[in-house]
Tab-separated table of C-alpha atoms in Angstrom:
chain	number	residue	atom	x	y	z
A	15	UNK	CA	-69.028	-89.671	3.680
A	16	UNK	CA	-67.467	-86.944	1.979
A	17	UNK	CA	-67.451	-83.896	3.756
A	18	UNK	CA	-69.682	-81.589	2.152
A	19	UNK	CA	-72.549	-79.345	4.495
A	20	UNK	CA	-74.792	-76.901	3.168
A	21	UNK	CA	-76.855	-74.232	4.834
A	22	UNK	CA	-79.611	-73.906	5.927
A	23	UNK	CA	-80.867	-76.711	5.680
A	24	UNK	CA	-84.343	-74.881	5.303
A	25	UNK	CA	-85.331	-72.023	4.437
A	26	UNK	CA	-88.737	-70.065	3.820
A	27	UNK	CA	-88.546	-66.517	1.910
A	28	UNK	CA	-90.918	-64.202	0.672
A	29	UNK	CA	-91.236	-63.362	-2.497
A	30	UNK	CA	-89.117	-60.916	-4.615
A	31	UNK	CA	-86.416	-61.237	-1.615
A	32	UNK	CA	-82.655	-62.173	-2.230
A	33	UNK	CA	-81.384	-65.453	-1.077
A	34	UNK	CA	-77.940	-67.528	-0.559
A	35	UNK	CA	-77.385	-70.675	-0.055
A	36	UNK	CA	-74.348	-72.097	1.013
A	37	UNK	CA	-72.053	-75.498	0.374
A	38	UNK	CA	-68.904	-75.968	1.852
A	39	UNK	CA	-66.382	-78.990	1.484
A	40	UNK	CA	-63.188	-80.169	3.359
A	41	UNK	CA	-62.786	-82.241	0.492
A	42	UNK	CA	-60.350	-79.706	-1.426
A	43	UNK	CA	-62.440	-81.220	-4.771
A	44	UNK	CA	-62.044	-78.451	-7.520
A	45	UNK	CA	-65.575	-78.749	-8.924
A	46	UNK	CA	-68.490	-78.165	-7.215
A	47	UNK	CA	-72.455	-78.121	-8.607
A	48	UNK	CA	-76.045	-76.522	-7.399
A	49	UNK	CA	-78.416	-78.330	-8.982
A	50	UNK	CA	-82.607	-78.075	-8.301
A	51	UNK	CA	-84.649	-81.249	-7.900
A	52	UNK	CA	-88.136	-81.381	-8.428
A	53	UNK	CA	-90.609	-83.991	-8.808
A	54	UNK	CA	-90.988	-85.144	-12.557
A	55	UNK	CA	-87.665	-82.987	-13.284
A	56	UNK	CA	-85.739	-85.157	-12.009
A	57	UNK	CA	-81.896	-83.161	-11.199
A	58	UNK	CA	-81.081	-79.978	-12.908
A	59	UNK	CA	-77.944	-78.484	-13.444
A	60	UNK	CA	-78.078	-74.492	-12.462
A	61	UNK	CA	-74.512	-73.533	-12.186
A	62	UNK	CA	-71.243	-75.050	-12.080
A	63	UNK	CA	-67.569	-73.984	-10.839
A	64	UNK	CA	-64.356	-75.543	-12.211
A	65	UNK	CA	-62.011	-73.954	-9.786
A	66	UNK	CA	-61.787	-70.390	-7.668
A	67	UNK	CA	-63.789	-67.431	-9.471
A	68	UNK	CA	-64.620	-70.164	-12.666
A	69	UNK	CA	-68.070	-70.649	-12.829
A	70	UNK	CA	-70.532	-71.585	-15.835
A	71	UNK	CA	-74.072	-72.173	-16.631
A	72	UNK	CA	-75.862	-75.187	-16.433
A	73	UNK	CA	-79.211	-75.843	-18.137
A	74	UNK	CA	-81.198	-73.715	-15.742
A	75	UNK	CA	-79.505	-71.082	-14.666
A	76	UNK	CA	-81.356	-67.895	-15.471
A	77	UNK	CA	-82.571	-65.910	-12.088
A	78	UNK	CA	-79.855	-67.160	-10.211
A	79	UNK	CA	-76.192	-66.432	-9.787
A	80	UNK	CA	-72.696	-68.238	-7.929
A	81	UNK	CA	-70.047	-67.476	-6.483
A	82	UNK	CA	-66.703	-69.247	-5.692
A	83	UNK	CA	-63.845	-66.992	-3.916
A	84	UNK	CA	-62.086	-69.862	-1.804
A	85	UNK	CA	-61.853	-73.979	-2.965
A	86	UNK	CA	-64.168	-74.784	-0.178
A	87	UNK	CA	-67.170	-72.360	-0.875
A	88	UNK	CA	-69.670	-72.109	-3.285
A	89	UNK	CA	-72.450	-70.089	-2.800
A	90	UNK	CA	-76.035	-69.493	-4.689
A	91	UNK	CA	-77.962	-66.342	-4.697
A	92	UNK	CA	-81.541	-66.262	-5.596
A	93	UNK	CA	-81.097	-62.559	-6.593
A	94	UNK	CA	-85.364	-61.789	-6.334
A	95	UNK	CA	-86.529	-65.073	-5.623
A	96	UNK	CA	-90.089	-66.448	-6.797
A	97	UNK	CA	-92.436	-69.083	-6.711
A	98	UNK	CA	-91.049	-71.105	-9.066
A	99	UNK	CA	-87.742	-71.364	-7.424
A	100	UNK	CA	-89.521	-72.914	-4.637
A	101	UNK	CA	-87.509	-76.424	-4.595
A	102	UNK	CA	-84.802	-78.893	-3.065
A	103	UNK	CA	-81.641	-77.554	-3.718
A	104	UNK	CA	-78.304	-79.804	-3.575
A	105	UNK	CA	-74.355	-79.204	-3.979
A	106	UNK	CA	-71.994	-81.814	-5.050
A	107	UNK	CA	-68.424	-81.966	-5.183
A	108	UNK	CA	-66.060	-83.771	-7.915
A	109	UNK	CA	-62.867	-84.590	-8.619
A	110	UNK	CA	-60.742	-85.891	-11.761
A	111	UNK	CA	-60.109	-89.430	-10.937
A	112	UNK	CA	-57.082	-91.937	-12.031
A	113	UNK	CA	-59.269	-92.003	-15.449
A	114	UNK	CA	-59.086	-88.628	-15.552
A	115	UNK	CA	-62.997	-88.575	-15.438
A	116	UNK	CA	-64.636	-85.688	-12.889
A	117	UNK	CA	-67.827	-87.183	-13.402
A	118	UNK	CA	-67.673	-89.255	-10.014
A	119	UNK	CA	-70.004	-86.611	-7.982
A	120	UNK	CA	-70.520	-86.636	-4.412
A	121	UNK	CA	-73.824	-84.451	-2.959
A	122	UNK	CA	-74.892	-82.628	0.002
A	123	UNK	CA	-78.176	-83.025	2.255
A	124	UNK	CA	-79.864	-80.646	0.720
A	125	UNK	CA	-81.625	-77.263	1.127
A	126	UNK	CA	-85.835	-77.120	1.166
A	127	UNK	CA	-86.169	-73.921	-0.212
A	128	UNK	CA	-90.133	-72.297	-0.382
A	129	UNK	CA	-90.901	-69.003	-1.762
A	130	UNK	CA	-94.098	-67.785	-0.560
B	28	UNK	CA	-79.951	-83.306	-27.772
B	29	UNK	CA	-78.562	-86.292	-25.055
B	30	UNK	CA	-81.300	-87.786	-22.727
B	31	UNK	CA	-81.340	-90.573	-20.089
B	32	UNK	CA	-84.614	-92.440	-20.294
B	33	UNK	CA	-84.940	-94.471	-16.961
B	34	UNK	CA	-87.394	-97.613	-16.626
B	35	UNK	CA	-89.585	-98.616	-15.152
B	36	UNK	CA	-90.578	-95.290	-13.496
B	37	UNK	CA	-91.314	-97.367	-9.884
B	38	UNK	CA	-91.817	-100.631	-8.940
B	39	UNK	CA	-92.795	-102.227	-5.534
B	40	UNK	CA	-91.810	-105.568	-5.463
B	41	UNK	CA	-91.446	-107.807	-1.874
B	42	UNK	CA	-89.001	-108.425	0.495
B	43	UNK	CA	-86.491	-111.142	-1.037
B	44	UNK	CA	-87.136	-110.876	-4.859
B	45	UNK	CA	-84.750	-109.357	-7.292
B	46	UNK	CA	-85.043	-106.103	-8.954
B	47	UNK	CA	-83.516	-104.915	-12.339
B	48	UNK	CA	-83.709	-101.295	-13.741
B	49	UNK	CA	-82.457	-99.870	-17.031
B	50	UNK	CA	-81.220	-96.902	-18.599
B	51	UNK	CA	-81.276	-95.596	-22.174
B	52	UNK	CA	-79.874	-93.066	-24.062
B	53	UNK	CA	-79.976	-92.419	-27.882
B	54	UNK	CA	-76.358	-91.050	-27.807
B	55	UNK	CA	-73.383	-93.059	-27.095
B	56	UNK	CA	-71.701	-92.378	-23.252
B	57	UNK	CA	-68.475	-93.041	-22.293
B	58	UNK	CA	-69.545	-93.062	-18.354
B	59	UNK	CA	-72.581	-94.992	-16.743
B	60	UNK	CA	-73.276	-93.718	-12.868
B	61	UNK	CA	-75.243	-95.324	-10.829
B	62	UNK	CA	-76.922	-93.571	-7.444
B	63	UNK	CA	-79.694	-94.179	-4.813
B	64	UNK	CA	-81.466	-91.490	-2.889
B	65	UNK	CA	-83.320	-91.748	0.327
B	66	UNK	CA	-85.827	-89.679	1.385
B	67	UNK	CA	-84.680	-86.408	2.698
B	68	UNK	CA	-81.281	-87.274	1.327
B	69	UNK	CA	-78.536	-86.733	-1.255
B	70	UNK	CA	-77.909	-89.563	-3.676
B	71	UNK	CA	-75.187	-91.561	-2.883
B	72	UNK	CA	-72.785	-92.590	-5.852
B	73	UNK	CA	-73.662	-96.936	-5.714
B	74	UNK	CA	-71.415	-97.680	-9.171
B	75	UNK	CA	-69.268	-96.103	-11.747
B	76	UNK	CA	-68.594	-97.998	-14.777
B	77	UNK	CA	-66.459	-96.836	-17.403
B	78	UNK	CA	-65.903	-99.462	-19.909
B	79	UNK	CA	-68.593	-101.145	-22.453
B	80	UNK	CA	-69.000	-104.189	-21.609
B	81	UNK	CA	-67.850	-103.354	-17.816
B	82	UNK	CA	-70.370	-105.546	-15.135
B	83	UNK	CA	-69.285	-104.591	-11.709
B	84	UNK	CA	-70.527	-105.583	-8.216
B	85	UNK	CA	-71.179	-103.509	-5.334
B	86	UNK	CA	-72.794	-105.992	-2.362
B	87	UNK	CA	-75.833	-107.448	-3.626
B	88	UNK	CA	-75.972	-104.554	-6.163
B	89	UNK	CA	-74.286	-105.060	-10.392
B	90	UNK	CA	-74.525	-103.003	-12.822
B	91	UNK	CA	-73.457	-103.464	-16.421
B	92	UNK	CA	-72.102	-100.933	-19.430
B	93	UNK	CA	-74.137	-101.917	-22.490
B	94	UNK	CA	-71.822	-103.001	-24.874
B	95	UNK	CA	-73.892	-100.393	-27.440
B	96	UNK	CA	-72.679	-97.904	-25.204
B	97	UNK	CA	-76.212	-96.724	-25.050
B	98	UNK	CA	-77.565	-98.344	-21.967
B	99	UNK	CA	-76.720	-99.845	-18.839
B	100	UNK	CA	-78.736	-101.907	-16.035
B	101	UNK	CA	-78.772	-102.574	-12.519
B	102	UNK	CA	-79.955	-105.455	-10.714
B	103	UNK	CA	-80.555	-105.679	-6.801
B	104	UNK	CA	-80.387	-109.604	-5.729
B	105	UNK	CA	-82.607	-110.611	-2.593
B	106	UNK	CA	-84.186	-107.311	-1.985
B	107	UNK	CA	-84.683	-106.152	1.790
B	108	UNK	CA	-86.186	-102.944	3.368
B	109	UNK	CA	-83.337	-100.692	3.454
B	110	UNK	CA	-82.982	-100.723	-1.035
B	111	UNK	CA	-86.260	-98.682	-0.633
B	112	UNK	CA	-85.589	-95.338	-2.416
B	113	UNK	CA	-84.770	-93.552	-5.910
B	114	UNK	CA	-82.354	-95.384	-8.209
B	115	UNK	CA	-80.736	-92.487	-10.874
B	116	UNK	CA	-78.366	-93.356	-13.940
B	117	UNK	CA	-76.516	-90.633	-14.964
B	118	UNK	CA	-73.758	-90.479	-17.633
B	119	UNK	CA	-71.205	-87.234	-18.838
B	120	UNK	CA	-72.419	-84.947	-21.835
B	121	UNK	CA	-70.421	-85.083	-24.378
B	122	UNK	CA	-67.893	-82.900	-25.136
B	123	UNK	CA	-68.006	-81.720	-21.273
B	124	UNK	CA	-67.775	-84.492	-18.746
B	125	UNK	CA	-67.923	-81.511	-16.020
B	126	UNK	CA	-71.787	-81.731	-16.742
B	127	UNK	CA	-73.554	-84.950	-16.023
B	128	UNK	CA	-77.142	-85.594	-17.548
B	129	UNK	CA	-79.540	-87.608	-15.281
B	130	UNK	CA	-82.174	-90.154	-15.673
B	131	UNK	CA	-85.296	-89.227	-13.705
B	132	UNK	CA	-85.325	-92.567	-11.547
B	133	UNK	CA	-86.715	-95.310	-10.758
B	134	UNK	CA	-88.496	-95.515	-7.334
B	135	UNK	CA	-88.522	-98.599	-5.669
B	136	UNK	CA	-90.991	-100.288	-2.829
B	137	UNK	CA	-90.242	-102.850	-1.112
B	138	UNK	CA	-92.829	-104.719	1.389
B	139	UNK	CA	-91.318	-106.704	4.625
């Protein structure tokens, strides 16, 4: 399994409060995802990172922000979380491959994340 | 815009049949990824193909690259307990394989 943990695991915040998640890898993979899942949704990109300090957006990305300062970190902030952002929250990890394709993603456990 | 359109949306089928899934897209992909989720889980990457045409075997689990490139399947031979879960396709967008779009799955029962 690749080696990819995220914390916590769960995690139950009150509205309007800040809140990080956290996904680290001993994998040494220069990209790393947060994506949302929730039921009829299916996955949902929120933000990306392509190596130390570069991040982008993904398709649903407003309300939250990332943050990459080492190869083995990424971390999500909820910056005033709300109801909506109650969900399951999941990192993965990729790597350019001998096709030269990053597309190969590998995911963590997951975070249950409820705003009340 | 690109969209994965997954079918059928679940199925619950018993112990020992076979099971085949497809995906659809009305833009052409140069990737088809195939992953299972358990409950309470990640998914877990089952096949990459990466080539139209491409039919590759992982256990009792094969999955082809439409030769359109707008589609692949997979097919699960001699189904048993343990293939009980959420089947995703998922391909790169184009112009950006650091993205990938995602199917919404297929959810599969299986009765002993």
């Amino acid at each position: 399994d690749a080696g990819i943990t995220q914390s916590p695991r769960h995690k139950v915040t009150e509205t309007g409060t800040p809140v990080t998640l956290r996904c680290h890898q001993t994998e040494n993979h220069r990209y790393m995802y947060w994506y949302r899942q929730d039921p009829g949704h299916g996955l949902r990109l929120i933000h990306y990172s392509y190596g130390v300090k570069d991040t982008d957006k993904g398709e649903v990305s407003d309300g939250y922000s990332v943050s990459r300062s080492k190869t083995e970190d990424f971390l999500l902030t909820l910056e005033s979380a709300t109801s909506s952002q109650t969900s399951v929250y999941f990192c993965a990890i990729s790597e350019t491959n001998s096709r030269a394709l990053n597309t190969e993603a590998f995911f963590g456990q997951g975070t249950r994340l409820t705003v009340v | 815009g690109q969209q994965l359109n997954q079918s059928p949306q679940s199925m619950f089928i018993q112990e020992g049949e076979d099971v085949s899934m497809n995906c659809t897209s009305s833009s052409i992909f140069n990737t088809w990824l195939w992953y299972k989720q358990d409950p309470g889980e990640g998914p877990v990457l089952l096949i990459a193909l990466y080539k139209a045409g491409e039919l590759t075997s992982n256990g009792r689990l094969t999955a082809q690259f439409g030769i359109t490139r707008k589609d692949s399947f997979l097919n699960i031979s001699a189904s048993i307990p343990s293939d009980v879960g959420i089947y995703f396709c998922a391909g790169p967008r184009a112009g950006n394989n650091r993205k990938l779009i995602w199917g919404l799955g297929t959810s599969l029962a299986v009765n002993p």
